[in-house]
C-alpha atoms as one frame of an Amber mdcrd trajectory, in Angstrom:
protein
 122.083   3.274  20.852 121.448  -0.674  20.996 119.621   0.223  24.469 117.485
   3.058  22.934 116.757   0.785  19.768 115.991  -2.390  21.791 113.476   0.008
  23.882 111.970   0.812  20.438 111.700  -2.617  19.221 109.538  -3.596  22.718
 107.859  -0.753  21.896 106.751  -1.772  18.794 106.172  -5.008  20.111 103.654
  -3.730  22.831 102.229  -1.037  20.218 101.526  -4.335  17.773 100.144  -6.196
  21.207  98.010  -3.545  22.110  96.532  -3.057  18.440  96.016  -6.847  18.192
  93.876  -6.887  21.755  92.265  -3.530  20.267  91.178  -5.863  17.122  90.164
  -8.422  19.455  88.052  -6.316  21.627  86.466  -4.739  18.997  85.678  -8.036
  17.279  83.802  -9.403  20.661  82.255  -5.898  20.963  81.062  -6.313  17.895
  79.979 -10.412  18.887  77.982  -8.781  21.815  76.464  -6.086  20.055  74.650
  -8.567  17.566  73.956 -10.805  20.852  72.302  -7.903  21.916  70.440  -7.266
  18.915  69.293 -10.897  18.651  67.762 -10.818  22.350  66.144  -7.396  21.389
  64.240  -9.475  18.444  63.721 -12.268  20.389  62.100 -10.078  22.948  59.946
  -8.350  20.322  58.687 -11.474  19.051  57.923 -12.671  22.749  55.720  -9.330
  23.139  53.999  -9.984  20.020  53.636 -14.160  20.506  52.057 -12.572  24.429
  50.058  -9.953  22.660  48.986 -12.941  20.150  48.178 -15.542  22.785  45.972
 -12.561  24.737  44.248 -12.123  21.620  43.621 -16.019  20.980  42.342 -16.037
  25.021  39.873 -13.151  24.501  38.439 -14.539  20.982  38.226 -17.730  22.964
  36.356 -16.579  25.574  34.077 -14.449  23.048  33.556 -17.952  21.319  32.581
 -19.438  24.363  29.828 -16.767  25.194  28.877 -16.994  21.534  28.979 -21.106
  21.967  26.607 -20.275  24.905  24.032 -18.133  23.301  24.127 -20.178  20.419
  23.178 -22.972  23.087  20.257 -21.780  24.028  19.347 -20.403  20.919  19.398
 -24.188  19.925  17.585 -24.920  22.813  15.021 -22.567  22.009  14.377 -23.575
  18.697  14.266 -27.454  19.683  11.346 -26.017  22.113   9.883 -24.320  19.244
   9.943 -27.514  16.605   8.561 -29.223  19.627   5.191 -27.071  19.897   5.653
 -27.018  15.596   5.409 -30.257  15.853   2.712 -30.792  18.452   0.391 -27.807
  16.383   1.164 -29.782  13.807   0.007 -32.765  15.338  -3.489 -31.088  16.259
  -3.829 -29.951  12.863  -3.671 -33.081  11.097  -6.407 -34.293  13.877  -8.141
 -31.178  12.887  -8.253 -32.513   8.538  -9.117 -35.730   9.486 -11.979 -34.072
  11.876 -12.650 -31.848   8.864 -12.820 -35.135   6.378 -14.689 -36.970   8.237
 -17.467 -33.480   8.609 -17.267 -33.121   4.383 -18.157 -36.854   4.367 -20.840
 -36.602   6.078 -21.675 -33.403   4.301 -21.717 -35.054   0.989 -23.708 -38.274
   2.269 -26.582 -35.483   3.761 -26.181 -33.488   0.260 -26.926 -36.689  -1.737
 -30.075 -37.097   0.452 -30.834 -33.905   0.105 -30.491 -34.311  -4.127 -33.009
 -37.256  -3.797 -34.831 -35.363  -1.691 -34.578 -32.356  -4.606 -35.555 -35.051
  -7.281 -38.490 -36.317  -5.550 -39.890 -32.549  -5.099 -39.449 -31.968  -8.734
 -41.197 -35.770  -9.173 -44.209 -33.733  -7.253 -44.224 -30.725  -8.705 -44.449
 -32.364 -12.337 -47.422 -34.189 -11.024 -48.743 -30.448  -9.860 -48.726 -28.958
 -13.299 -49.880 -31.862 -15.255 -52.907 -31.095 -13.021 -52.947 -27.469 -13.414
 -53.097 -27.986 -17.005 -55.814 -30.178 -17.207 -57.510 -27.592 -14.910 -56.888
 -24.961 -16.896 -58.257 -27.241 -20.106 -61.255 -27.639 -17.769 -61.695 -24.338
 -17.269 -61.468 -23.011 -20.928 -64.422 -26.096 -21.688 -66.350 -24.392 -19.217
 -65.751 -21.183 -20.740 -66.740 -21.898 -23.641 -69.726 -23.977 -22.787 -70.897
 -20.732 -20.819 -70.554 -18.529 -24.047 -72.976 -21.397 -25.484 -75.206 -20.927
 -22.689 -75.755 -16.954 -22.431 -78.618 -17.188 -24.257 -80.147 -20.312 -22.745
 -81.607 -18.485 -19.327 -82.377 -22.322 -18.285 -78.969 -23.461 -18.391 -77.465
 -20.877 -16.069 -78.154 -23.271 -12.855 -76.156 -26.090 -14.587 -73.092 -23.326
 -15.642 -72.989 -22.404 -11.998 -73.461 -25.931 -10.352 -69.760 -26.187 -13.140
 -68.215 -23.560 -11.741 -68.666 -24.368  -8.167 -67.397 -27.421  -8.893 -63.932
 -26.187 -10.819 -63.321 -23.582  -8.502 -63.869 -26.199  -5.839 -61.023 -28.174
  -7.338 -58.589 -25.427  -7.909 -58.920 -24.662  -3.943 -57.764 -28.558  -3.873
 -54.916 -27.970  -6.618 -53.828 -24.654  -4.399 -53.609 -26.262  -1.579 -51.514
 -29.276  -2.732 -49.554 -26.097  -3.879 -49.108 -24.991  -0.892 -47.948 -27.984
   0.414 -45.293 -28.386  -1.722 -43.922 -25.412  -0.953 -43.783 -25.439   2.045
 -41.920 -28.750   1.610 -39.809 -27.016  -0.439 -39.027 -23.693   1.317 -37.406
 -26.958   4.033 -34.880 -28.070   1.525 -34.167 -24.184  -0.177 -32.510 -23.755
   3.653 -29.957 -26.763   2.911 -26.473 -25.141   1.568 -26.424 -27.411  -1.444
 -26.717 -25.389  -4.012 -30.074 -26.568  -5.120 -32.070 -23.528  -3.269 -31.732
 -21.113  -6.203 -32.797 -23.832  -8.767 -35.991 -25.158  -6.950 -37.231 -21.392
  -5.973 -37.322 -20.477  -9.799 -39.504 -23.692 -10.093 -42.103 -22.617  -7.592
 -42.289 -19.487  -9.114 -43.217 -21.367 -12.414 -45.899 -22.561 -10.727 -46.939
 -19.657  -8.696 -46.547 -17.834 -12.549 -49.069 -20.881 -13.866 -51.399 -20.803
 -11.200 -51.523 -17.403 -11.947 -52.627 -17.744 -15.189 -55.451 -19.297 -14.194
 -56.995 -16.530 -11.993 -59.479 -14.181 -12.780 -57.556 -11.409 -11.681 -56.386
  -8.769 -14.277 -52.971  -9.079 -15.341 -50.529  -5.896 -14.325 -48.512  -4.581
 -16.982 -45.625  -6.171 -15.866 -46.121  -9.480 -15.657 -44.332 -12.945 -15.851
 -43.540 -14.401 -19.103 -45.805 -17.341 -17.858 -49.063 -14.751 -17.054 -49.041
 -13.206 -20.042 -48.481 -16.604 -22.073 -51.737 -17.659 -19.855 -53.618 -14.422
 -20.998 -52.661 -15.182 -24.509 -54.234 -18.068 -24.438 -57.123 -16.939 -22.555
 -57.392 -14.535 -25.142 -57.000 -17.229 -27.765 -60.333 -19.004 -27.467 -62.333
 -15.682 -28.488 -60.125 -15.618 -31.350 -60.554 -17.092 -34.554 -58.355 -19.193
 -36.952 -56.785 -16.111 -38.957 -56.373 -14.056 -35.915 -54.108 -16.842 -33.909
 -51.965 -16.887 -36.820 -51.357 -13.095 -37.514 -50.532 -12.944 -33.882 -47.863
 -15.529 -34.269 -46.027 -14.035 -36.723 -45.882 -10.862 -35.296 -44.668 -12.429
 -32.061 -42.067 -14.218 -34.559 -41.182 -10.814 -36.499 -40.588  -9.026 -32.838
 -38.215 -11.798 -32.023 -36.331 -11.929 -34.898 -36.078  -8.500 -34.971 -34.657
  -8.716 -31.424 -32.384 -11.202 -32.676 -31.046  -9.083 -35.645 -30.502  -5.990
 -33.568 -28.532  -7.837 -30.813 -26.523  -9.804 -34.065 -25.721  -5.819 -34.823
 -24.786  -4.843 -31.202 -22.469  -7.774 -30.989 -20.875  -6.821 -34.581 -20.150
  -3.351 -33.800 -19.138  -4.122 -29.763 -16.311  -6.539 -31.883 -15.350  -3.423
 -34.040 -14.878  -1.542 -30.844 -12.823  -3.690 -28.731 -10.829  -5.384 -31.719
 -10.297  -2.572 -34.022  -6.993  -0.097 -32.898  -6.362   1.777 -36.416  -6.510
   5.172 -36.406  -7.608   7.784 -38.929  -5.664  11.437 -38.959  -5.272  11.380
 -35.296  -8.872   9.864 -34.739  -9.702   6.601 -33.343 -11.393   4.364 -36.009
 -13.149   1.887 -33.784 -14.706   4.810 -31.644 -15.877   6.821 -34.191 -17.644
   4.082 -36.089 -19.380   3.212 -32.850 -20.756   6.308 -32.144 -21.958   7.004
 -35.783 -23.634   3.725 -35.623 -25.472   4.523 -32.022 -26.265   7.917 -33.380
 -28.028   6.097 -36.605 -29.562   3.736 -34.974 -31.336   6.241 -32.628 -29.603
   5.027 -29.169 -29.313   8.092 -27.789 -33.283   8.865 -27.373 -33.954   5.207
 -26.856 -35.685   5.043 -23.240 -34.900   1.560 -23.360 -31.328  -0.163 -24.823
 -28.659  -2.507 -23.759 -25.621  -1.162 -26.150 -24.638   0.754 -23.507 -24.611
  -1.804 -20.706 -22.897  -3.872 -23.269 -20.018  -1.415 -24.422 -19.536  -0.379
 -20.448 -19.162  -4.369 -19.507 -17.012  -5.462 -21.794 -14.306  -2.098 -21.857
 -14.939  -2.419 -17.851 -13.470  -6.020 -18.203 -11.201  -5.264 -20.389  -9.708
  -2.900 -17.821  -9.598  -4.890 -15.283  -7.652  -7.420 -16.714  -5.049  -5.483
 -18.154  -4.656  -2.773 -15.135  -0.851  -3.297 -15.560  -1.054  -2.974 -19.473
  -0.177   0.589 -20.301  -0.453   0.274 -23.960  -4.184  -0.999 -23.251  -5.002
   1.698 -20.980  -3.812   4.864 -23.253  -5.357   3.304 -26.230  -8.616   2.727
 -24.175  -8.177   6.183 -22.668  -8.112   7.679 -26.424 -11.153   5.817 -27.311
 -12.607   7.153 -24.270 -12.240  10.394 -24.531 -12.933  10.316 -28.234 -16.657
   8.940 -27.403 -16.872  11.742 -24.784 -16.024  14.084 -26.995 -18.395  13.088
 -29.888 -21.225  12.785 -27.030 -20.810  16.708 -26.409 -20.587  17.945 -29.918
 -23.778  15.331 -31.312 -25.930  14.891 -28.007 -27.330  17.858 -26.046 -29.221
  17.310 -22.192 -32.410  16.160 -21.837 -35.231  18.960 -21.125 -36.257  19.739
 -17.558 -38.940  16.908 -17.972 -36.284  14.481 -18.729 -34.223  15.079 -16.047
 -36.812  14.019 -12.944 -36.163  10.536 -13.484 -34.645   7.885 -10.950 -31.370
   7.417 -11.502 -29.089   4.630 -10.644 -25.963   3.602  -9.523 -23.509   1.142
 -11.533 -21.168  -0.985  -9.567 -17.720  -2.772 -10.193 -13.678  -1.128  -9.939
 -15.010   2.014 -11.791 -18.290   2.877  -9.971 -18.975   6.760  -9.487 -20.947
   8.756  -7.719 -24.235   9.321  -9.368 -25.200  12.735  -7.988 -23.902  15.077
 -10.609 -25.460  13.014 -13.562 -27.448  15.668 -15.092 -25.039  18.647 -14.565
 -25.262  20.378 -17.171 -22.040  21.124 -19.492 -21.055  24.517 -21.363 -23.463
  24.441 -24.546 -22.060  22.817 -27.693 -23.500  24.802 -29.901 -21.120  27.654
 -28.468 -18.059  25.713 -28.860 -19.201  24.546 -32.513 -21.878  26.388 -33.781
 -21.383  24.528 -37.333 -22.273  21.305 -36.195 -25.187  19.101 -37.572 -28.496
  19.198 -35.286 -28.438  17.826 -31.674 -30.320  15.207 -30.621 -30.972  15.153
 -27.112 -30.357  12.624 -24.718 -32.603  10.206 -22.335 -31.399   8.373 -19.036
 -29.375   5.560 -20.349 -27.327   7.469 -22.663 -26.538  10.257 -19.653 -25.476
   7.445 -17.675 -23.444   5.609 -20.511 -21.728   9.533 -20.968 -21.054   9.610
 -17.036 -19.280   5.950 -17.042 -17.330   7.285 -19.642 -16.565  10.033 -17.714
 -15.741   7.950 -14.542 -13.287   5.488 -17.145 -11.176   8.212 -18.059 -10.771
   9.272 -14.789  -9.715   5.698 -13.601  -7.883   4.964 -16.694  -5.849   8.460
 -16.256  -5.185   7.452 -12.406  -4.220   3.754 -13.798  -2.034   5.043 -16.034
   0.223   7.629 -13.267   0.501   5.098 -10.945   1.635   2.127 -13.128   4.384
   4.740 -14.382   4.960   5.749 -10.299   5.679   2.082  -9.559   8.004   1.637
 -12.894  10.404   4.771 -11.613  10.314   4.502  -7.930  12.727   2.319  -7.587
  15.258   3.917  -9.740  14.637   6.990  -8.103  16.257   5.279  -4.651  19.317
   5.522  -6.745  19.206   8.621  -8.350  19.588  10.804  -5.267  22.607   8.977
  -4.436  25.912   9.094  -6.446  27.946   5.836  -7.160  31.023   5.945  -4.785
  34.451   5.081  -5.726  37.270   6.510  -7.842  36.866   4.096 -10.655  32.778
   5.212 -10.889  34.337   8.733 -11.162  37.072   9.078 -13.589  34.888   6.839
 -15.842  31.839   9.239 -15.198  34.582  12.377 -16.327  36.003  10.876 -19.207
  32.315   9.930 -20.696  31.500  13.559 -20.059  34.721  14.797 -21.472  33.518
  12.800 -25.245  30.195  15.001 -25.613  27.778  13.742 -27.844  24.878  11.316
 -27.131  27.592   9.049 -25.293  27.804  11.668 -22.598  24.253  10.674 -20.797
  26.182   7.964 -19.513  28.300  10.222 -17.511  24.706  10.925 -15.378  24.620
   6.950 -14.471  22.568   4.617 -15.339  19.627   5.082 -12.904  19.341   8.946
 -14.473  19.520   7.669 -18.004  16.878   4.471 -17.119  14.125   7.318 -15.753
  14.777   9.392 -19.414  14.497   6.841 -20.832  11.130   5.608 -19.258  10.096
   9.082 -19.937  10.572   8.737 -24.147   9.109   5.396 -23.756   5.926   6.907
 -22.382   5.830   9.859 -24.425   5.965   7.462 -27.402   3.757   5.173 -26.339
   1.132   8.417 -26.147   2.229   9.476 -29.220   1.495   5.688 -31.081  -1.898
   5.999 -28.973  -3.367   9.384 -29.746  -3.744  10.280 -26.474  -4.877  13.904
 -26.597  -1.827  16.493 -26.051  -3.788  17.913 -22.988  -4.394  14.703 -20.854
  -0.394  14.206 -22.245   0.588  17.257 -20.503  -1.517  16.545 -17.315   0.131
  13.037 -17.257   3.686  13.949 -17.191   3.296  17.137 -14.399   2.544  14.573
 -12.269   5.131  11.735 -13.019   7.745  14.723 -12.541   5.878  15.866  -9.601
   6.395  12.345  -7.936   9.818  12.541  -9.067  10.192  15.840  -7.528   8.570
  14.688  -3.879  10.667  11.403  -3.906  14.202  13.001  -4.851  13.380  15.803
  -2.172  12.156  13.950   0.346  15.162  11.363  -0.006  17.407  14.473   0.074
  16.032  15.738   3.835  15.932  11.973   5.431  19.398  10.412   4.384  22.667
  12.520   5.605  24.695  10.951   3.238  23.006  12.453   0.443  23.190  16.256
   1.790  27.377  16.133   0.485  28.764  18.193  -2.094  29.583  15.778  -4.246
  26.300  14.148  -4.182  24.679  17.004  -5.067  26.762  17.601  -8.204  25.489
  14.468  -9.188  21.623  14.947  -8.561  22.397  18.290 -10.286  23.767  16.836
 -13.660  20.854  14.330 -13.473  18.403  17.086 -13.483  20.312  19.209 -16.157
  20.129  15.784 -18.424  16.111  15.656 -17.522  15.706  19.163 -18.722  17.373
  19.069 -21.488  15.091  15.923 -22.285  11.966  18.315 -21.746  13.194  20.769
 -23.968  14.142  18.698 -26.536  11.015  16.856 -26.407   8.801  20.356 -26.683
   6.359  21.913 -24.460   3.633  20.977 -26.690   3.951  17.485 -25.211   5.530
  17.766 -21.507   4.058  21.141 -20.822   5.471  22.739 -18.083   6.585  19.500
 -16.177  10.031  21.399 -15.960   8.393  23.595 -12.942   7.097  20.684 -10.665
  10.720  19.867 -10.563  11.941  23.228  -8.428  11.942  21.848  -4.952  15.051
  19.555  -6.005  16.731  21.933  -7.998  16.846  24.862  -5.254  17.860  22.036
  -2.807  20.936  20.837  -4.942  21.770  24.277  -5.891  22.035  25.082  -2.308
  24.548  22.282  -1.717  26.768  23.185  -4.570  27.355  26.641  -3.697  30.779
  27.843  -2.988  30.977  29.976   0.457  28.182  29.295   2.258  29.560  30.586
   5.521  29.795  33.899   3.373  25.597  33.833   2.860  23.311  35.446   4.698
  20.049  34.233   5.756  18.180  36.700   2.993  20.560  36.044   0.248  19.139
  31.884   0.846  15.744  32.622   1.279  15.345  35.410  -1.276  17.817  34.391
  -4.162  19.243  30.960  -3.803  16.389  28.944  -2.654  12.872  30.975  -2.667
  10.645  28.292  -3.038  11.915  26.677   0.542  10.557  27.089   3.572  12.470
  28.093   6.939  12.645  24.003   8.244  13.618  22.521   5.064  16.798  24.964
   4.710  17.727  24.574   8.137  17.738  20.415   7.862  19.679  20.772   4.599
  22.246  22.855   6.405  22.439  20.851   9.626  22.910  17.710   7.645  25.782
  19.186   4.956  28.940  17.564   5.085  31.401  18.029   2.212  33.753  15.057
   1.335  35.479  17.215  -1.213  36.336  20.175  -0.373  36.223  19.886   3.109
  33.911  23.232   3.153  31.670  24.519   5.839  27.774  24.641   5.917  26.158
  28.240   6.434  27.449  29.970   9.487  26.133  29.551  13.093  24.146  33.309
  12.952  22.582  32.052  10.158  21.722  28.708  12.082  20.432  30.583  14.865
  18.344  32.458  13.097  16.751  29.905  11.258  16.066  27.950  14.740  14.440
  31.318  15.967  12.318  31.281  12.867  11.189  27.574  13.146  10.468  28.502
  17.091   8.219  31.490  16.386   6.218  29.153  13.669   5.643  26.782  15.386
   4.081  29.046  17.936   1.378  30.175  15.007  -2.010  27.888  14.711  -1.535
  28.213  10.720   2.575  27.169  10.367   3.204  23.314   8.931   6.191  22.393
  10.688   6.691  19.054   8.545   9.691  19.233   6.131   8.679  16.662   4.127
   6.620  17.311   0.710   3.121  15.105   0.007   2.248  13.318  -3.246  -0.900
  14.515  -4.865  -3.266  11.457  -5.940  -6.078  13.164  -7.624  -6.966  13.557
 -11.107  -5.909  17.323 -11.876  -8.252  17.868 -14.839 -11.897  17.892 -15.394
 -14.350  16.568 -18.082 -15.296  20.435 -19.463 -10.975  21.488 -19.163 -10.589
  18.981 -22.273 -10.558  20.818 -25.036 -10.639  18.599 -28.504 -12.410  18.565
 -31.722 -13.259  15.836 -34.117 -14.904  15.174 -37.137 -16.489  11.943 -38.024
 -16.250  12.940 -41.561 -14.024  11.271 -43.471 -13.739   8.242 -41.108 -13.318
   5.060 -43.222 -15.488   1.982 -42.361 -13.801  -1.127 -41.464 -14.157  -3.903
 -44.747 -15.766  -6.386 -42.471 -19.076  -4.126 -42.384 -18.906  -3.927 -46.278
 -22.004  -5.775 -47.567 -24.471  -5.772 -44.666 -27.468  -4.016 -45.075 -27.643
  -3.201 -41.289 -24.691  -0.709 -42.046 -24.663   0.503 -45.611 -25.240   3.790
 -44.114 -21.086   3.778 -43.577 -19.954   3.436 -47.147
């Protein structure tokens, strides 16, 4: 029993020895495991320090061919500086060349002005003795009307005669003389050309007077002052002096009707207030030119006047849009008055030369007489016609030609306003911020709820009231209105459409819900604002809606080619619905554009077009520029009754006729 329980206790021992070297074991198992782990790390991180270190080599050696280019880019520009520098160089040699030619300029232009004076010098010497020719002359006039009746004296008149006429040939040829000296220093670029020419023609003009040729009906001031005077000897006392005072009472006559012209052109182009619809200013003119007989004057300068100064006007303020819709009311309110009040001249009338104006709103002249659909028809209750000469036919057709300008004006200014914008519209703002804001402003309703459209769609609406108001304030007729805004939304139509075919990014499905809710915004803003003032503008817009429509649609794959081209999108042709479905993508959905029968097809379609002489195989739609509307299209009636005068008139004779 000892021996069995002594084997037990070594055992035990070796049991407890073998547990303890199992501990052991275990515990440097465990000591070489996380050895092992540590040399797995420190391996990984002397991968990634290799990976790093190629990385560091390549970037260097890309720095070092960038360090190169940029060398010789450096290079190249210190070669360039260098020939800056030389052109520079040349050019300043080229001022002081250019200095040194203006100095000598101005030294030969000073000799030339003494030159100048001294001709003048001669040419006062030449008239002093024209005068005292001409005095000589009239003496010898009248001694020969003291002669007639002397038979004996007639030798001794003649012997006079000789001898003047002998020294006018002297006078006319120190005449020509001098100009021919002076014709020498017209050809210098001084300046002083113009002013000595209109001096020889004095004299030519006084050396006329002295001739015994007739005068023509249209002579020089200076002729007819020297056949005045001719006149003047035969005259008596009484006579001189009645002549005098009508020349007086024609010139201040003259003087009191261009005092009026200038009164009522200031009443024009100054006064904006507007009576019932009915532009004040405009009205007041034309009742004045009616009155004062302008209209079957063969002869006037109002017209000239009125066309200059609105013609100006016009051209200084081409960017103005509240200038050019109140000048294209007042326009078309003088037009209008011109129909009802002023009928065409008679078949006599009409053979006359015409001419052409010139400046920014010059027309062609050819259709100046055309004839427009009777007034008398349109109001048979208006007062008696008077009918119209050449001056007021031509102030009617630069009328005519303003509104036409002023209308084109007017679309493009608003063109180049929205055209920008319109780069953004056809493109929706990107990111899921833009988005849930853009939900939860439509979620509220209300006015607030425009916003969820962007701001680019709410900017062009509200450029749109803005214009519409500023028509309104105007009194711009409803029908040039209309005309107006079918082509703003007829650009905006061709530039959202256009934008759509050429940029991929903006044929996606979400894109087009955006362009779509832009539109539905626009039309509600027609509606709201009435057809009586937009029109049908709604309808130039149907290019862009089919197109969006056509993006938004669920299924496509599902459509067939007549379903698209008979239901969904009528209106486009074969080419434009084949680039729209080429160039779908939907970031969505993750949908599918139209299937690849329907592709084919419309490829077979475009082929076999493009085959026929009469197809237009462009995609892309075209701006119209032209005026859609003419002259006899405008309908509008006005009555100048009722038409208050302005208070600065009150109390002048020249227009008591107004109160």
């Amino acid at each position: 029993a000892k021996q069995e329980l002594r084997k037990l206790r070594m055992e035990a021992r070796q049991a407890a020895g073998l547990l303890k070297d199992k501990k052991a074991l275990e515990t440097k198992m465990k000591g070489m495991e996380q050895q092992v782990e540590n040399l797995q790390e420190q391996k990984t991180e002397l991968r990634a320090q290799l990976k790093k270190a190629k990385a560091e080599l390549a970037e260097a050696a890309e720095i070092s061919v960038q360090l190169a280019g940029a060398n010789a880019q450096i290079a190249e520009l210190t070669a360039s500086l260098e020939e800056e520098r030389k052109k520079g160089e040349e050019v300043q040699a080229e001022v002081a060349r250019l200095k040194e030619a203006l100095a000598a300029s101005e030294a030969k232009a000073t000799s030339l002005e003494g030159q100048s004076s001294e001709a003048k010098g001669e040419l006062e010497k030449l008239k002093g003795q024209l005068s005292s020719t001409a005095d000589e002359l009239q003496n010898a006039q009248k001694a020969n009307e003291n002669m007639a009746a002397d038979g004996d004296a007639l030798a001794e008149k003649d012997k006079r005669i000789e001898a003047l006429l002998s020294r006018l040939a002297e006078v006319e040829a120190l005449n020509n003389a001098l100009n021919s000296k002076l014709e020498e220093v017209e050809k210098t670029p001084n300046g002083k050309g113009a002013f000595i020419a209109g001096m020889r023609r004095m004299s030519n003009g006084v050396q006329q007077a002295f001739s015994n040729e007739s005068t023509p009906a249209t002579a020089t001031p200076e002729s007819r002052w020297s056949d005045h005077t001719g006149a003047d000897s035969h005259m008596s006392e009484s006579d001189k002096q009645q002549r005098e005072m009508e020349v007086r009472k024609h010139k201040l006559q003259a003087e009191r009707q261009g005092a009026q012209q200038n009164q009522l052109l200031e009443i024009l182009l100054k006064n904006k207030d507007f009576h019932d619809g009915v532009s004040v200013g405009a009205c007041i003119t034309f009742k004045c030119l009616l009155h004062w007989n302008a209209f079957q004057a063969e002869r006037t300068t109002i017209f000239d006047k009125i066309i200059q100064s609105v013609g100006s006007i016009l051209e200084e303020n081409q960017d103005n849009n509240e200038v050019l819709a109140h000048w294209l009311t007042n326009s078309v309110t003088l037009l209008a008055l011109f129909r009802k009040y002023v009928r065409p001249p008679s078949e006599s009338g009409m053979q006359r030369r015409s001419r052409a104006p010139s400046g920014l709103f010059a027309f062609k002249t050819s259709g100046i007489f055309s004839r427009s659909p009777a007034p008398q028809a349109l109001n048979p209750s208006s007062q008696k016609q008077v009918e119209a000469k050449y001056p007021a036919l031509l102030f009617k057709q630069q009328l005519d030609a303003f509104v036409q300008k002023i209308f084109s004006l007017l679309r493009d200014n608003i063109k180049k306003d929205i055209a920008p914008t319109l780069n953004n519209c056809i493109h929706a703002p990107r990111g899921r911020a833009a988005s849930n804001a853009a939900d939860k402003k439509r979620g509220q309703g209300g006015p607030a709820s425009r916003g969820g459209v962007g701001k680019d769609w709410t900017q062009i609406i509200n450029s749109s009231q803005s214009l519409l108001q500023l028509l309104k304030d105007t009194h711009v007729p409803k029908f040039l209105v209309r005309k107006l805004f079918k082509q703003v939304f007829a650009f905006i139509n061709v530039q959202l459409f256009n934008q759509l075919l050429l940029r991929r990014e903006c044929c996606s499905f979400s894109n087009g819900e955006y362009v779509k809710t832009g539109l539905a915004e626009l039309e509600n803003w027609i509606h709201v604002s009435k057809p009586d003032n937009v029109g049908t503008s709604l309808e130039e817009l149907k290019q862009i809606r089919q197109a969006v429509s056509f993006l938004v649609i669920h299924q496509k794959p599902k459509k067939s080619l007549e379903e698209i081209t008979n239901d969904l999108c009528p209106i486009l042709s074969v080419q434009q619905l084949y680039r729209i479905s080429t160039m779908y993508w939907d970031d969505k959905y993750g949908t599918e554009t139209v299937s690849g029968e329907v592709l084919g097809r419309m490829k077979r379609m475009m082929v076999e077009d493009s085959h026929s002489s009469n197809s237009n195989t462009s995609f892309l739609l075209d701006d119209d520029p032209s005026v859609p509307f003419s002259w006899d299209q405008v309908e509008m009636k006005i009555e100048m009754k009722g038409i208050p005068a302005p208070d600065s008139l009150r109390g002048q004779p020249s227009f008591d006729f107004l109160f």
